[in-house]
Amino acid sequence: MKYYLDFIQLINQLISIRLKDESDKYLLLKQNILATYPRTITRQDLVDTHLYLIKKSCLDIAIHSNYSLFRKQFLPEMIQRMATGQLLEDLISTSANVTMVMR
């Protein structure tokens, strides 16, 4: 199976794996990835599948941020900040009423 790896060399971190051939029906994951991240959930009942491996500390920041949409708003900002060496803690909102929608 052929795939693209999106990798940030500055922080030595893999951010995504995309299949080259969109018609492939199976995505093979190495067992060491699942052993390292035992709470990994994959879904195939969607139009397309996204797999996000994110530290709990980053999710905590997402929940307390000003962003209301995780995938479309917070995730791109988080990746940009990580790639440029900026602090993620700056994303934390001072507002008490923040709701994050994870879709």
Coordinates of C-alpha atoms in Angstrom, one line a residue:
M1 CA 0.0 0.0 0.0
K2 CA 1.4 3.4 -0.9
Y3 CA 0.8 6.4 1.3
Y4 CA 2.0 10.0 2.0
L5 CA 3.4 10.9 5.4
D6 CA 3.0 14.5 6.6
F7 CA 6.0 15.0 9.0
I8 CA 7.2 18.1 10.8
Q9 CA 11.0 17.7 10.9
L10 CA 11.5 20.6 13.3
I11 CA 9.8 18.7 16.1
N12 CA 10.4 15.2 14.7
Q13 CA 6.6 14.4 14.7
L14 CA 4.3 12.6 12.3
I15 CA 1.0 14.5 11.9
S16 CA -0.9 12.5 9.3
I17 CA -0.9 9.5 6.9
R18 CA -2.8 9.8 3.7
L19 CA -3.4 7.0 1.2
K20 CA -2.1 7.7 -2.4
D21 CA -4.9 5.6 -3.9
E22 CA -8.2 6.8 -2.5
S23 CA -9.9 3.6 -3.8
D24 CA -8.0 1.5 -1.2
K25 CA -10.5 0.1 1.3
Y26 CA -8.1 -0.9 4.0
L27 CA -5.7 1.1 6.1
L28 CA -3.0 -1.0 7.8
L29 CA -1.7 0.2 11.1
K30 CA 1.4 -1.2 12.7
Q31 CA 0.8 -2.9 16.0
N32 CA 3.4 -0.8 17.8
I33 CA 1.3 2.3 17.0
L34 CA -1.8 0.7 18.6
A35 CA 0.3 -0.5 21.5
T36 CA 1.7 2.9 22.1
Y37 CA -1.8 4.5 21.8
P38 CA -4.1 1.8 23.2
R39 CA -7.2 4.1 23.2
T40 CA -7.0 4.6 19.4
I41 CA -10.4 4.6 17.8
T42 CA -11.0 4.1 14.1
R43 CA -14.3 4.5 12.3
Q44 CA -15.1 3.3 8.8
D45 CA -18.8 4.3 8.7
L46 CA -17.9 7.9 7.6
V47 CA -17.5 9.3 4.1
D48 CA -13.7 9.5 4.8
T49 CA -11.7 8.5 7.8
H50 CA -9.4 10.7 9.9
L51 CA -7.2 9.4 12.6
Y52 CA -5.9 11.9 15.2
L53 CA -3.3 10.8 17.7
I54 CA -3.3 13.7 20.2
K55 CA -1.9 14.0 23.7
K56 CA -4.4 14.5 26.5
S57 CA -2.7 17.7 27.4
C58 CA -3.4 19.1 23.9
L59 CA -7.1 18.0 24.2
D60 CA -7.3 19.8 27.5
I61 CA -6.0 23.0 25.8
A62 CA -8.5 22.5 23.0
I63 CA -11.4 22.2 25.5
H64 CA -10.4 25.5 27.2
S65 CA -9.7 27.4 23.9
N66 CA -11.8 30.0 22.1
Y67 CA -12.3 27.6 19.2
S68 CA -15.7 25.9 18.8
L69 CA -14.7 23.4 16.1
F70 CA -11.8 21.0 16.7
R71 CA -11.0 19.8 13.2
K72 CA -11.6 23.0 11.3
Q73 CA -10.4 25.6 13.7
F74 CA -8.3 24.3 16.6
L75 CA -6.3 21.4 14.9
P76 CA -4.8 23.6 12.1
E77 CA -3.8 26.3 14.6
M78 CA -2.3 23.7 16.9
I79 CA -0.2 22.2 14.1
Q80 CA 0.9 25.6 13.0
R81 CA 2.0 26.6 16.5
M82 CA 3.8 23.3 17.0
A83 CA 5.6 23.7 13.7
T84 CA 6.8 27.2 14.5
G85 CA 7.7 26.5 18.1
Q86 CA 5.0 28.7 19.6
L87 CA 3.3 27.8 23.0
L88 CA 0.0 26.0 22.8
E89 CA -0.9 27.4 26.2
D90 CA -1.6 30.8 24.5
L91 CA -4.7 29.2 23.0
I92 CA -6.4 28.8 26.4
S93 CA -9.4 31.1 26.7
T94 CA -9.9 33.3 29.8
S95 CA -13.7 33.0 29.2
A96 CA -15.5 30.6 31.5
N97 CA -18.2 29.5 29.0
V98 CA -16.4 27.7 26.2
T99 CA -17.9 24.7 24.3
M100 CA -15.8 22.6 22.0
V101 CA -17.6 20.6 19.3
M102 CA -15.7 17.5 18.2
R103 CA -16.9 16.2 14.9

